[in-house]
PDB file of C-alpha atoms in Angstrom:
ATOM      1  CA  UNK A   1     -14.988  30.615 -48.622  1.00 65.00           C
ATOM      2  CA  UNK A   2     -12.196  31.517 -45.820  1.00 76.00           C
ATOM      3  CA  UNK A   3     -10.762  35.059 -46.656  1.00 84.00           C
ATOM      4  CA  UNK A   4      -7.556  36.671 -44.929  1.00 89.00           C
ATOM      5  CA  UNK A   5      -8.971  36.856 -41.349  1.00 87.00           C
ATOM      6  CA  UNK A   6      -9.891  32.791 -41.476  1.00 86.00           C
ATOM      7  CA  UNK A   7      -7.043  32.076 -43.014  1.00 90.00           C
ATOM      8  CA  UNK A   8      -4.426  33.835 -40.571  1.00 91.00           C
ATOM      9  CA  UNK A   9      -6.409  32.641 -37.798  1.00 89.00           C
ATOM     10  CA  UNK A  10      -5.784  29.076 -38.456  1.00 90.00           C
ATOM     11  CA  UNK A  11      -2.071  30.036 -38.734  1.00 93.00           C
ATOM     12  CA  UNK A  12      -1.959  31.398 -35.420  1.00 91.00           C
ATOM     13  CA  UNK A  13      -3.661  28.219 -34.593  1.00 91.00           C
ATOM     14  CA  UNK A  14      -1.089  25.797 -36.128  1.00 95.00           C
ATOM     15  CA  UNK A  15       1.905  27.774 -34.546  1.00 95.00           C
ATOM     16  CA  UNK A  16       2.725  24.755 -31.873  1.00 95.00           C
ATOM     17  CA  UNK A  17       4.198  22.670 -34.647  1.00 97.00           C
ATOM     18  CA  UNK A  18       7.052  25.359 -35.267  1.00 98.00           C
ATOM     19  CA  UNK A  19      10.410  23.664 -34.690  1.00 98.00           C
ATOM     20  CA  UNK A  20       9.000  20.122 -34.773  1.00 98.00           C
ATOM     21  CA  UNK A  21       9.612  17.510 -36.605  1.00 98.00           C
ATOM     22  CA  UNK A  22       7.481  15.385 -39.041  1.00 98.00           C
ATOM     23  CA  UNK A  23       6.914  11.726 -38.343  1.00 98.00           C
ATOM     24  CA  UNK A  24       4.906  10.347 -40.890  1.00 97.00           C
ATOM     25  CA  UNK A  25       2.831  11.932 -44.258  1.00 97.00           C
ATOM     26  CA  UNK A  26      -0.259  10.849 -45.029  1.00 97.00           C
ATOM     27  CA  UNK A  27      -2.305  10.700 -48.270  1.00 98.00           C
ATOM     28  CA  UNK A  28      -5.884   9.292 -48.148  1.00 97.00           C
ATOM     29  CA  UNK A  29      -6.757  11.428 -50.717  1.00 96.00           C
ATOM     30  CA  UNK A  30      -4.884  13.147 -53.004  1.00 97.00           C
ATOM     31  CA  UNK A  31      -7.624  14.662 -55.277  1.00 96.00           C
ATOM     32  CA  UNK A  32      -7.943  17.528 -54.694  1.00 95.00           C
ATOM     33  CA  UNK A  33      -8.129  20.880 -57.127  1.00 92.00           C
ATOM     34  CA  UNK A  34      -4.687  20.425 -57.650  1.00 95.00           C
ATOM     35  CA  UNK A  35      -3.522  16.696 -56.892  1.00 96.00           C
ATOM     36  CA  UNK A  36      -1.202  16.358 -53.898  1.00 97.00           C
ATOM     37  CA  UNK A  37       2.254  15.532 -54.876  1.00 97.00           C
ATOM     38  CA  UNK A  38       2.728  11.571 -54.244  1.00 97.00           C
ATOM     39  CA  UNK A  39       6.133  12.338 -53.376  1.00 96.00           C
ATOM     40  CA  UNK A  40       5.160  14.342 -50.097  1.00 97.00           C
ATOM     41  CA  UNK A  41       5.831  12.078 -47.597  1.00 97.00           C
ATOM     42  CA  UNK A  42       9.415  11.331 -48.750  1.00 96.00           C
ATOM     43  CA  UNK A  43       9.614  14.936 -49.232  1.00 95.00           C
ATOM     44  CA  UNK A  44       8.377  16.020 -45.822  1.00 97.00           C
ATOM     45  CA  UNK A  45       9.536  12.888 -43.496  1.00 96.00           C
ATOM     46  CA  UNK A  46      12.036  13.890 -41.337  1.00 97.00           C
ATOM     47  CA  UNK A  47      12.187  17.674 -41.824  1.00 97.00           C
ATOM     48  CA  UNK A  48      11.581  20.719 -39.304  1.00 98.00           C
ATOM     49  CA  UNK A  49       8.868  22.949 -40.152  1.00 98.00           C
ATOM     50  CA  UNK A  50      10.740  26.167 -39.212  1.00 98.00           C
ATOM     51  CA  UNK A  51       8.214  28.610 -39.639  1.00 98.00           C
ATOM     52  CA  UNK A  52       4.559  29.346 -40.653  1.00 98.00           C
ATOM     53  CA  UNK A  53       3.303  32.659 -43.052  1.00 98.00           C
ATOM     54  CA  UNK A  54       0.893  33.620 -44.971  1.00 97.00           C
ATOM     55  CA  UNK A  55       0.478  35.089 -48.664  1.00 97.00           C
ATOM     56  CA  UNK A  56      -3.156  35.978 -49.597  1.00 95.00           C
ATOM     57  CA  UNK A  57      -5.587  33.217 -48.584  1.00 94.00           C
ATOM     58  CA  UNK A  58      -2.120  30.843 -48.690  1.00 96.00           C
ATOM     59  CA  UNK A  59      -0.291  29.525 -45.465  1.00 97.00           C
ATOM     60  CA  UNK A  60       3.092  28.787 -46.119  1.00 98.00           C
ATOM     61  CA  UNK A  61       4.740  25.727 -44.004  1.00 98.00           C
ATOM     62  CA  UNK A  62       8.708  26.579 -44.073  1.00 98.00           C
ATOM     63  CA  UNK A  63      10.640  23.445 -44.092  1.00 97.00           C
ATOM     64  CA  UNK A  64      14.720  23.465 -44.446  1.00 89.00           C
ATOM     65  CA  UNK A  65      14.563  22.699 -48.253  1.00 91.00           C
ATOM     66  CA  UNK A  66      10.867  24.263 -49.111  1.00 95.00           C
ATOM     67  CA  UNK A  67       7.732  25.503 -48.180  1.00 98.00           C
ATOM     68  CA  UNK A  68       4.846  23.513 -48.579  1.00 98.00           C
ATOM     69  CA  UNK A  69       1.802  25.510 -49.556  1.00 97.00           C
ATOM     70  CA  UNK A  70      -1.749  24.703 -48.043  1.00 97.00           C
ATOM     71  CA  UNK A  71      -4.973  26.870 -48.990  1.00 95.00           C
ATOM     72  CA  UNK A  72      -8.470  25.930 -47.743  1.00 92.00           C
ATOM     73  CA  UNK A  73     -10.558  26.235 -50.679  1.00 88.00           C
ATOM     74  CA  UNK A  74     -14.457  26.895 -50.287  1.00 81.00           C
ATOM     75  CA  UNK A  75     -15.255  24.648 -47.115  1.00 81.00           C
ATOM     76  CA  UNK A  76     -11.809  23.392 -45.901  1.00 86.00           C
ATOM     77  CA  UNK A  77     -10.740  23.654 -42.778  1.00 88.00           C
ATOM     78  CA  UNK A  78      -7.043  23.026 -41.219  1.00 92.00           C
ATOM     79  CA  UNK A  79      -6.629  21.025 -37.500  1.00 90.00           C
ATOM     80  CA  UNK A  80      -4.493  20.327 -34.952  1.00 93.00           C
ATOM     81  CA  UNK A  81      -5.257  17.339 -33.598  1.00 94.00           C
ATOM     82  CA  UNK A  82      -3.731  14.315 -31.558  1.00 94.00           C
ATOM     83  CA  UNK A  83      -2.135  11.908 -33.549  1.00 89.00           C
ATOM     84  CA  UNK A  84      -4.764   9.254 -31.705  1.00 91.00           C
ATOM     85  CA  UNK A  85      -7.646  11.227 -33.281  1.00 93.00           C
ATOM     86  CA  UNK A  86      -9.285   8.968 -36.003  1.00 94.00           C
ATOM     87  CA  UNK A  87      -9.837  10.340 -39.452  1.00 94.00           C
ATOM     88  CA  UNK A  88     -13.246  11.964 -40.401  1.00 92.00           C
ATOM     89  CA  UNK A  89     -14.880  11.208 -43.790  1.00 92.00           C
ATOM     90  CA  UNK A  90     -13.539  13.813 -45.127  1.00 94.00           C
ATOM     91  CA  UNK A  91      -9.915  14.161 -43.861  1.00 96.00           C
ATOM     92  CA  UNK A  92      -7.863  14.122 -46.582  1.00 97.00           C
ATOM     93  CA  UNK A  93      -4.192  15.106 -45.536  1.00 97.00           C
ATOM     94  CA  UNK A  94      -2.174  14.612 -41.913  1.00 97.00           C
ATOM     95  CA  UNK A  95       0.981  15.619 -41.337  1.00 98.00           C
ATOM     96  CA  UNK A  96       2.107  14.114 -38.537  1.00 98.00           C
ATOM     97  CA  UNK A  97       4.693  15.227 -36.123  1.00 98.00           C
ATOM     98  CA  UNK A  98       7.287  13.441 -33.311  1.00 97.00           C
ATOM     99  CA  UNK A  99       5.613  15.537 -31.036  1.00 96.00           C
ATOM    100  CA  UNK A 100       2.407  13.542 -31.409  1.00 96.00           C
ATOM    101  CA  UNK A 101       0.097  16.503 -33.041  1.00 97.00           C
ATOM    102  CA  UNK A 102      -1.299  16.342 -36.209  1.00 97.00           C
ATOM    103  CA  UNK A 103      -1.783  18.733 -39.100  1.00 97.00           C
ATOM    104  CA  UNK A 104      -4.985  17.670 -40.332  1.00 96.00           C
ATOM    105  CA  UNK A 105      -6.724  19.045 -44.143  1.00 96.00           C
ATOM    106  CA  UNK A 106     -10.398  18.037 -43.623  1.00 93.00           C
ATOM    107  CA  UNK A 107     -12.216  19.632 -46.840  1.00 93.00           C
ATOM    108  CA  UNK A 108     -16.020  17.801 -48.028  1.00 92.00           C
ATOM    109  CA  UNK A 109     -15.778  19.719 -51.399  1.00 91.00           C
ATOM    110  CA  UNK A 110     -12.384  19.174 -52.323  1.00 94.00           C
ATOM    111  CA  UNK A 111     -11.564  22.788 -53.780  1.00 92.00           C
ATOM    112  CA  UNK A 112      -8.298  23.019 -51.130  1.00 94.00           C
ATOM    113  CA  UNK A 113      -5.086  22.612 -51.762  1.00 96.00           C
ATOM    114  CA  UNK A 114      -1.533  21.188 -50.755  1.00 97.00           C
ATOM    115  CA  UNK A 115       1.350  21.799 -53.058  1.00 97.00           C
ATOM    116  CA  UNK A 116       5.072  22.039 -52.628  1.00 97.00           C
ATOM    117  CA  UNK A 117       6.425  25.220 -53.805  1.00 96.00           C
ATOM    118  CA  UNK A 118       9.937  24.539 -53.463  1.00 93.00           C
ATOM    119  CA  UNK A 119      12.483  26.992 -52.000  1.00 92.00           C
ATOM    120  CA  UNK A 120      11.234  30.269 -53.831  1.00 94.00           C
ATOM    121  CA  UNK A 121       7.261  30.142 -53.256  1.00 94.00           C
ATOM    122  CA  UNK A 122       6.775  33.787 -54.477  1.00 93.00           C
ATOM    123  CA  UNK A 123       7.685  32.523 -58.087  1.00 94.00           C
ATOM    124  CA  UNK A 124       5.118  29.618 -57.625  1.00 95.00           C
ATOM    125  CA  UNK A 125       2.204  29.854 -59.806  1.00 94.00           C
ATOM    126  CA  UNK A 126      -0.599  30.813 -57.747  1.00 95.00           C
ATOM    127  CA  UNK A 127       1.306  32.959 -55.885  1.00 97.00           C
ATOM    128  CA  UNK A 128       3.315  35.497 -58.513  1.00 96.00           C
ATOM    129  CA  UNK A 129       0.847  37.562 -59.431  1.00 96.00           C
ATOM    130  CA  UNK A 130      -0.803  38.284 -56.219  1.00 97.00           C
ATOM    131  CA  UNK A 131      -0.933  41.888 -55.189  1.00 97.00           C
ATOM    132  CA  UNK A 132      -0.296  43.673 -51.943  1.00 98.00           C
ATOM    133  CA  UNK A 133      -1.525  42.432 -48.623  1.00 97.00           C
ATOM    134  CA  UNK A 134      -3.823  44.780 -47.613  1.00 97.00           C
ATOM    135  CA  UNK A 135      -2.404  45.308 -44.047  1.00 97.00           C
ATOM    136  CA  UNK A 136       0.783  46.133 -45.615  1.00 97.00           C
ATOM    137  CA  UNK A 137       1.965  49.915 -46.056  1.00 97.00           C
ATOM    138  CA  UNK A 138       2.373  49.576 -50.091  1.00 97.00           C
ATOM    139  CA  UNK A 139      -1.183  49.200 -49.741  1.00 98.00           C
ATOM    140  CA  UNK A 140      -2.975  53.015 -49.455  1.00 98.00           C
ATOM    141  CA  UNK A 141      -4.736  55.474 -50.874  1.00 98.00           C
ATOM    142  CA  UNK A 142      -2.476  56.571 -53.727  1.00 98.00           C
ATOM    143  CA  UNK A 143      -1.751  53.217 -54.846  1.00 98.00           C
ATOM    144  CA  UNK A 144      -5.348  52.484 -54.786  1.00 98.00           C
ATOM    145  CA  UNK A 145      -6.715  55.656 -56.719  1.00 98.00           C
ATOM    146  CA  UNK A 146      -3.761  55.173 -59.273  1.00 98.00           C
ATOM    147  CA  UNK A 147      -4.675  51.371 -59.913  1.00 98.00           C
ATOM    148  CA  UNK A 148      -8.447  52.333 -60.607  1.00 98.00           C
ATOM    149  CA  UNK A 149      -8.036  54.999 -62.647  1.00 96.00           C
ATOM    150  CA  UNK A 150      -8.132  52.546 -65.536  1.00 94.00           C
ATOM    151  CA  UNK A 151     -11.214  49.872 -64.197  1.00 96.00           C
ATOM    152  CA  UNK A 152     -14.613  50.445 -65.499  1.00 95.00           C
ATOM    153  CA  UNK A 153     -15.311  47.828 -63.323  1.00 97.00           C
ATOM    154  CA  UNK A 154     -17.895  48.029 -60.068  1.00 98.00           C
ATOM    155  CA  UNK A 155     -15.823  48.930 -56.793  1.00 98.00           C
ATOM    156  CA  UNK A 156     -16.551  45.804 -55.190  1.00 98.00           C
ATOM    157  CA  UNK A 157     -15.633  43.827 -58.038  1.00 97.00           C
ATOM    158  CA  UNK A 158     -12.245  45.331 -58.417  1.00 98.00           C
ATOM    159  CA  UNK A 159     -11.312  45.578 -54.360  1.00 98.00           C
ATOM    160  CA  UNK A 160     -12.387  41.675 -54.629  1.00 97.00           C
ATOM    161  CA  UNK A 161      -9.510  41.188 -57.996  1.00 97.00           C
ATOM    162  CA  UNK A 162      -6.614  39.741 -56.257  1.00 96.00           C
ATOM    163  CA  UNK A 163      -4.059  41.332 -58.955  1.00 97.00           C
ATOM    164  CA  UNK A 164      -5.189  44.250 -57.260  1.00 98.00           C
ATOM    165  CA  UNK A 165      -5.208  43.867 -53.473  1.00 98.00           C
ATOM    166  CA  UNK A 166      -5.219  39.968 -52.065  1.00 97.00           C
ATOM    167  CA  UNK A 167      -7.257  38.516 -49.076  1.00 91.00           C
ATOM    168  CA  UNK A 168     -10.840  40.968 -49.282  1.00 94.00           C
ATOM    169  CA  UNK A 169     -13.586  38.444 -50.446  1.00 90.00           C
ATOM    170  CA  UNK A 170     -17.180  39.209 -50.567  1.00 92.00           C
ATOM    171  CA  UNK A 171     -18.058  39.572 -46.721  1.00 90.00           C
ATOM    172  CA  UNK A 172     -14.895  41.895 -46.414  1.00 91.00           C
ATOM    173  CA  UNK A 173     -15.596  43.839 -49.173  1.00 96.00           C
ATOM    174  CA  UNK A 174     -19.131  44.614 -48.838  1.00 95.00           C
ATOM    175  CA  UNK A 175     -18.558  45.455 -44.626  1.00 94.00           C
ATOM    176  CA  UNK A 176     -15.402  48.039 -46.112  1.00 96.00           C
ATOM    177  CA  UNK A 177     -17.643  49.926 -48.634  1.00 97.00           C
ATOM    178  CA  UNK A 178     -20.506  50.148 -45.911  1.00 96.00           C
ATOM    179  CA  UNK A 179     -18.161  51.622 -43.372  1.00 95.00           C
ATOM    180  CA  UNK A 180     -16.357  53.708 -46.063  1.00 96.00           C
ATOM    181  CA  UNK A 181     -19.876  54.918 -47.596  1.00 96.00           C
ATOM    182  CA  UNK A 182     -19.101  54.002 -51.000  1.00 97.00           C
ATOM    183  CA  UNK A 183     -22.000  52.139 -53.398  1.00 97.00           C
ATOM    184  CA  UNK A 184     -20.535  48.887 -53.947  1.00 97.00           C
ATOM    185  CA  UNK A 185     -21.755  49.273 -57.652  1.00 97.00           C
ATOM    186  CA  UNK A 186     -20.179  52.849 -58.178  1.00 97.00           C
ATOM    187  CA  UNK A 187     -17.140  52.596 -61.302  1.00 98.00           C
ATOM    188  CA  UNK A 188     -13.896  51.883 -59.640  1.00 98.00           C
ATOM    189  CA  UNK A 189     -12.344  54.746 -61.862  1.00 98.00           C
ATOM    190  CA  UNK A 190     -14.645  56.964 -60.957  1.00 97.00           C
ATOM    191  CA  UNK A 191     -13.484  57.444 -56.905  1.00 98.00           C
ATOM    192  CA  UNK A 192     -12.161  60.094 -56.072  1.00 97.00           C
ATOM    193  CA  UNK A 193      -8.480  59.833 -54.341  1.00 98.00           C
ATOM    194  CA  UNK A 194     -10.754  60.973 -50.923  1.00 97.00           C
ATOM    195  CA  UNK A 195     -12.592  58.311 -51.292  1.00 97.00           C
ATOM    196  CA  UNK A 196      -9.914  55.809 -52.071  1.00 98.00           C
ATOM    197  CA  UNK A 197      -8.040  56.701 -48.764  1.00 98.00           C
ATOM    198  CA  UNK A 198     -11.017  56.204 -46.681  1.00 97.00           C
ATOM    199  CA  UNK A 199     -12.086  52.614 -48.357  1.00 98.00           C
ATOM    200  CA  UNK A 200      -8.338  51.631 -47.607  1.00 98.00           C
ATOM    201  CA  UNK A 201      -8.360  52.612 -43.698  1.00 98.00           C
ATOM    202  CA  UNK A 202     -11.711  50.940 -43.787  1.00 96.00           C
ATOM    203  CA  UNK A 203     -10.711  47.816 -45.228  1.00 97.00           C
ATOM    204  CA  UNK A 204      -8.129  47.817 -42.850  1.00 97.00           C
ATOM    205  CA  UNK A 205      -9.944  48.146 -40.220  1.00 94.00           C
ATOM    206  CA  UNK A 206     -12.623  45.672 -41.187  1.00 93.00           C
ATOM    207  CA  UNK A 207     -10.123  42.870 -41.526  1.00 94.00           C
ATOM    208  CA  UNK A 208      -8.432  44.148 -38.117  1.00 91.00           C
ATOM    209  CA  UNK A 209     -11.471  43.318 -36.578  1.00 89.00           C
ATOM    210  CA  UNK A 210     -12.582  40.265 -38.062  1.00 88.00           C
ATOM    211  CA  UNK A 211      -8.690  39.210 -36.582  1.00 87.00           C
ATOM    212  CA  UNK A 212      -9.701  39.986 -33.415  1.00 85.00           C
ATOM    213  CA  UNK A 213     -12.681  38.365 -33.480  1.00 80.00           C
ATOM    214  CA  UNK A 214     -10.917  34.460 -35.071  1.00 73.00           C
ATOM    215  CA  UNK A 215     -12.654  35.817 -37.938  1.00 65.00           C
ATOM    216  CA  UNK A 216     -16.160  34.636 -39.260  1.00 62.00           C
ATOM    217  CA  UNK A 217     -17.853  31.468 -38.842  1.00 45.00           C
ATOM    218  CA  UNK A 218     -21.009  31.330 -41.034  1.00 42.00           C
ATOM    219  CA  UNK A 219     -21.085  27.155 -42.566  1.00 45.00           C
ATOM    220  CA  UNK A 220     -17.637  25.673 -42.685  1.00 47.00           C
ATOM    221  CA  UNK A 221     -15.197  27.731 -40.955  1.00 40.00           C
ATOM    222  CA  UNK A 222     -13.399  26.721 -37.386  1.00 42.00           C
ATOM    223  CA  UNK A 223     -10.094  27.451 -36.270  1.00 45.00           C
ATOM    224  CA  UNK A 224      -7.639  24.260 -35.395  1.00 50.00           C
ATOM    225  CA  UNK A 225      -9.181  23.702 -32.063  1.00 51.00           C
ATOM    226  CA  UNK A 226     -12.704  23.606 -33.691  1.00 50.00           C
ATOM    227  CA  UNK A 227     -14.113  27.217 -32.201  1.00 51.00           C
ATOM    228  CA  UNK A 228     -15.484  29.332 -34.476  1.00 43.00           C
ATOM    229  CA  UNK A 229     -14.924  32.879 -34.938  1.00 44.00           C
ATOM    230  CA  UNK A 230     -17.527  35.894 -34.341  1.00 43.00           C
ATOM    231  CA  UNK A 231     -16.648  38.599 -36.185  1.00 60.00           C
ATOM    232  CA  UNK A 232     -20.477  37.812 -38.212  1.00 60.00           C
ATOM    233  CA  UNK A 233     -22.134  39.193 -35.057  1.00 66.00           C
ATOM    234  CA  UNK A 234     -21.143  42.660 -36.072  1.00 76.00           C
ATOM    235  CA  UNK A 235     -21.782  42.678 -39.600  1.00 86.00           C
ATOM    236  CA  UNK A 236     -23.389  46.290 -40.501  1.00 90.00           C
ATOM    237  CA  UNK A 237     -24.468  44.562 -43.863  1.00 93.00           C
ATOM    238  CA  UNK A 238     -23.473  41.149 -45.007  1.00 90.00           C
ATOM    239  CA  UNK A 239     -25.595  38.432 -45.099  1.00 87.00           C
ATOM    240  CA  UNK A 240     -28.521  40.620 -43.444  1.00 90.00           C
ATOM    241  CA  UNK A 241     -31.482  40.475 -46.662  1.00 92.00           C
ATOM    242  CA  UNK A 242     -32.288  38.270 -48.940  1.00 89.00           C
ATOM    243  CA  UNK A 243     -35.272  37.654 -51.788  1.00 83.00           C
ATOM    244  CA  UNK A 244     -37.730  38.720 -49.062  1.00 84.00           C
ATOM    245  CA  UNK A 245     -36.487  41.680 -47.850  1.00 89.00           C
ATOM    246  CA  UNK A 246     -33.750  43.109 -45.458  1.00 94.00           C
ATOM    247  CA  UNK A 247     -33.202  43.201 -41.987  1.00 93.00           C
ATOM    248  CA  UNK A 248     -32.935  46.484 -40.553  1.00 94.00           C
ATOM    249  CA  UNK A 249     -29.637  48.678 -40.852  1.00 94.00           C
ATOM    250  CA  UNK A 250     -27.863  49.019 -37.492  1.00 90.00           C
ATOM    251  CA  UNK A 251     -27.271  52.912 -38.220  1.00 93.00           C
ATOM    252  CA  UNK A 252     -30.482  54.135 -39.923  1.00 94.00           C
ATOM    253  CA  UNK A 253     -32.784  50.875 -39.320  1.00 94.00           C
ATOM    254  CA  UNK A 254     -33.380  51.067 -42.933  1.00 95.00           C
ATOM    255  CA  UNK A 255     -33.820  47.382 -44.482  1.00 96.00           C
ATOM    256  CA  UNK A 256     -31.011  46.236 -46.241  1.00 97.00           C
ATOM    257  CA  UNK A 257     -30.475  45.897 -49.613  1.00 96.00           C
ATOM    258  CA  UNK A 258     -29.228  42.526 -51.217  1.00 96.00           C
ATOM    259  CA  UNK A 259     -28.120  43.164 -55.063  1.00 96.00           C
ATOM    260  CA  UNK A 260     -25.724  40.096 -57.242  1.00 95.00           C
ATOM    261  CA  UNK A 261     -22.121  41.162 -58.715  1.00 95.00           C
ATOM    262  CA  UNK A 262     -19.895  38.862 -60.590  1.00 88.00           C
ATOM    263  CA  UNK A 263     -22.376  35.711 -59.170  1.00 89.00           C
ATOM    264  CA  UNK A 264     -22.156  36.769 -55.192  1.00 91.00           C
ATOM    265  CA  UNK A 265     -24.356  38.973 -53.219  1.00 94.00           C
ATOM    266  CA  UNK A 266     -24.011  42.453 -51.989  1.00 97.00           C
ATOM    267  CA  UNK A 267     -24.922  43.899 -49.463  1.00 96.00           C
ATOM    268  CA  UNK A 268     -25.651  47.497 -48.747  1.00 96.00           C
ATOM    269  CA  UNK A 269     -28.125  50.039 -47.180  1.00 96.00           C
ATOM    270  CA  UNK A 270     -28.884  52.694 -49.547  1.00 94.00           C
ATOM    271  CA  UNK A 271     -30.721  54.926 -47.154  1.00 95.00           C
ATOM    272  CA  UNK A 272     -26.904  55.337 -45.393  1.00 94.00           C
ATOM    273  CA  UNK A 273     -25.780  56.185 -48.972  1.00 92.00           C
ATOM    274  CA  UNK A 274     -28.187  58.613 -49.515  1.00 87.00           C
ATOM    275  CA  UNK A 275     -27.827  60.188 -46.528  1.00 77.00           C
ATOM    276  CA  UNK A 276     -24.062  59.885 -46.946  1.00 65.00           C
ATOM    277  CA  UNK A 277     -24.061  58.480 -43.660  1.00 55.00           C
ATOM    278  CA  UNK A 278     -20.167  56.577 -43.189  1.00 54.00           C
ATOM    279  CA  UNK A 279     -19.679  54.270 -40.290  1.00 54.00           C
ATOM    280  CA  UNK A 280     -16.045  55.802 -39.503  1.00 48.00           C
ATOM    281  CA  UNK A 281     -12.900  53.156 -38.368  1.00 41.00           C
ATOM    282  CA  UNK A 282     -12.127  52.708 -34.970  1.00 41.00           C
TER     283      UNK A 282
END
């Protein structure tokens, strides 16, 4: 699935269409997790998309009388195309624009999204319970500590909670404990407020960098212009073991361990966290 570093990626990518105006909506298929509003391209024709954020995994297309909500589920992927390019098999969504570019949801397994959220999106329901973004200030080391003081719960699984902090899914999360030296399986409430400082300037970090690299490209994800990202060539731990064994740690050259929380894998080297061995931020 996209996390926070895909997902702000392919809003940097879809920043040409700010300021123009849409031509045409259109609906091939409009079942999708949620089903797209029929009324979208009455909605939407005519209007200037006036700006482009991002909540969580959410971008957020600001129009003069709402914001229409787009979120690429497990393999979706958002383009910007030419309004001559023909639809693949599984482009479900164009928004199309005077200036002939298209906004283009392409998504085989259908888990996306495109909702309108009307003029206050915050309130919207996928959207007002979210946390703090984890770039943001409000999220640090004594908001951290004082939110896990009361989760039993395995640090990974809690970091991953988006009531908590939005936008670190699995890769994120197991590259931030690895860096931060934390077992991904150690009790959230147990960390120590030490410890909760360092995983914060290491998540940080880790999604920093996966920005700078146009984030990760492992099956499904490319950026509008169809280039992947690369931030998976310097992954210390995710995706490197499996049943058979682990690859060799990049710090120790201990194999890698691969262990399943809340049905996704984790990845850690436990010779690092015996050693105490912490891959520090940049």
């Amino acid at each position: 699935m996209p996390e926070l570093p895909e997902v702000e990626t392919t809003r940097l990518g879809l920043m040409p269409l700010v300021n123009q105006t849409v031509a045409k909506v259109v609906i091939r298929n409009a079942s999708l997790r949620w089903p797209i509003p029929a009324d979208l391209p009455s909605l939407l024709s005519g209007r200037t998309l006036k700006s482009l954020t991002r909540r969580a995994k959410y971008i957020l297309a600001h129009f003069d009388d709402g914001v229409l909500l787009l979120h690429l589920g497990m393999s979706g992927r958002i383009c910007l195309l030419a309004e001559d390019e023909p639809p693949q098999k599984h482009d479900h969504f164009d928004v199309r624009f005077t200036n002939g570019q298209v906004l283009r949801l392409r998504d085989p397994r259908r888990f996306g999204a495109v909702l309108w959220a009307g003029k206050d999106p915050q309130q919207h329901m996928l959207l007002s319970a979210l946390g703090p973004e984890p770039l943001d200030d409000a999220f640090n080391g004594q908001y951290l500590h004082q939110q896990l003081r009361s989760r039993s719960v395995a640090i990974k699984i809690a970091i991953m909670d988006s009531h908590l902090v939005v936008g670190v899914g699995n890769i994120y999360a197991s590259e931030s404990l690895f860096r931060a030296g934390i077992h991904p399986q150690k009790s959230a409430k147990a960390l120590t407020r030490a410890q909760c400082e360092r995983l914060v300037a290491e998540i940080k970090s880790t999604l920093k960098d996966a920005l700078a690299a146009g984030g990760s490209s492992l099956r499904d994800f490319f950026g509008t212009d169809g280039n992947p990202g690369y931030f998976q060539q310097q992954y210390f731990v995710y995706g490197r073991a499996n049943d058979k064994g682990g690859e060799p740690c990049r710090v120790c050259s201990a194999p890698i361990k691969m262990i399943r929380q809340g049905q996704r894998s984790t990845f850690y080297c436990e010779n690092c966290l015996s050693q105490k061995t912490i891959r520090s931020s940049k």
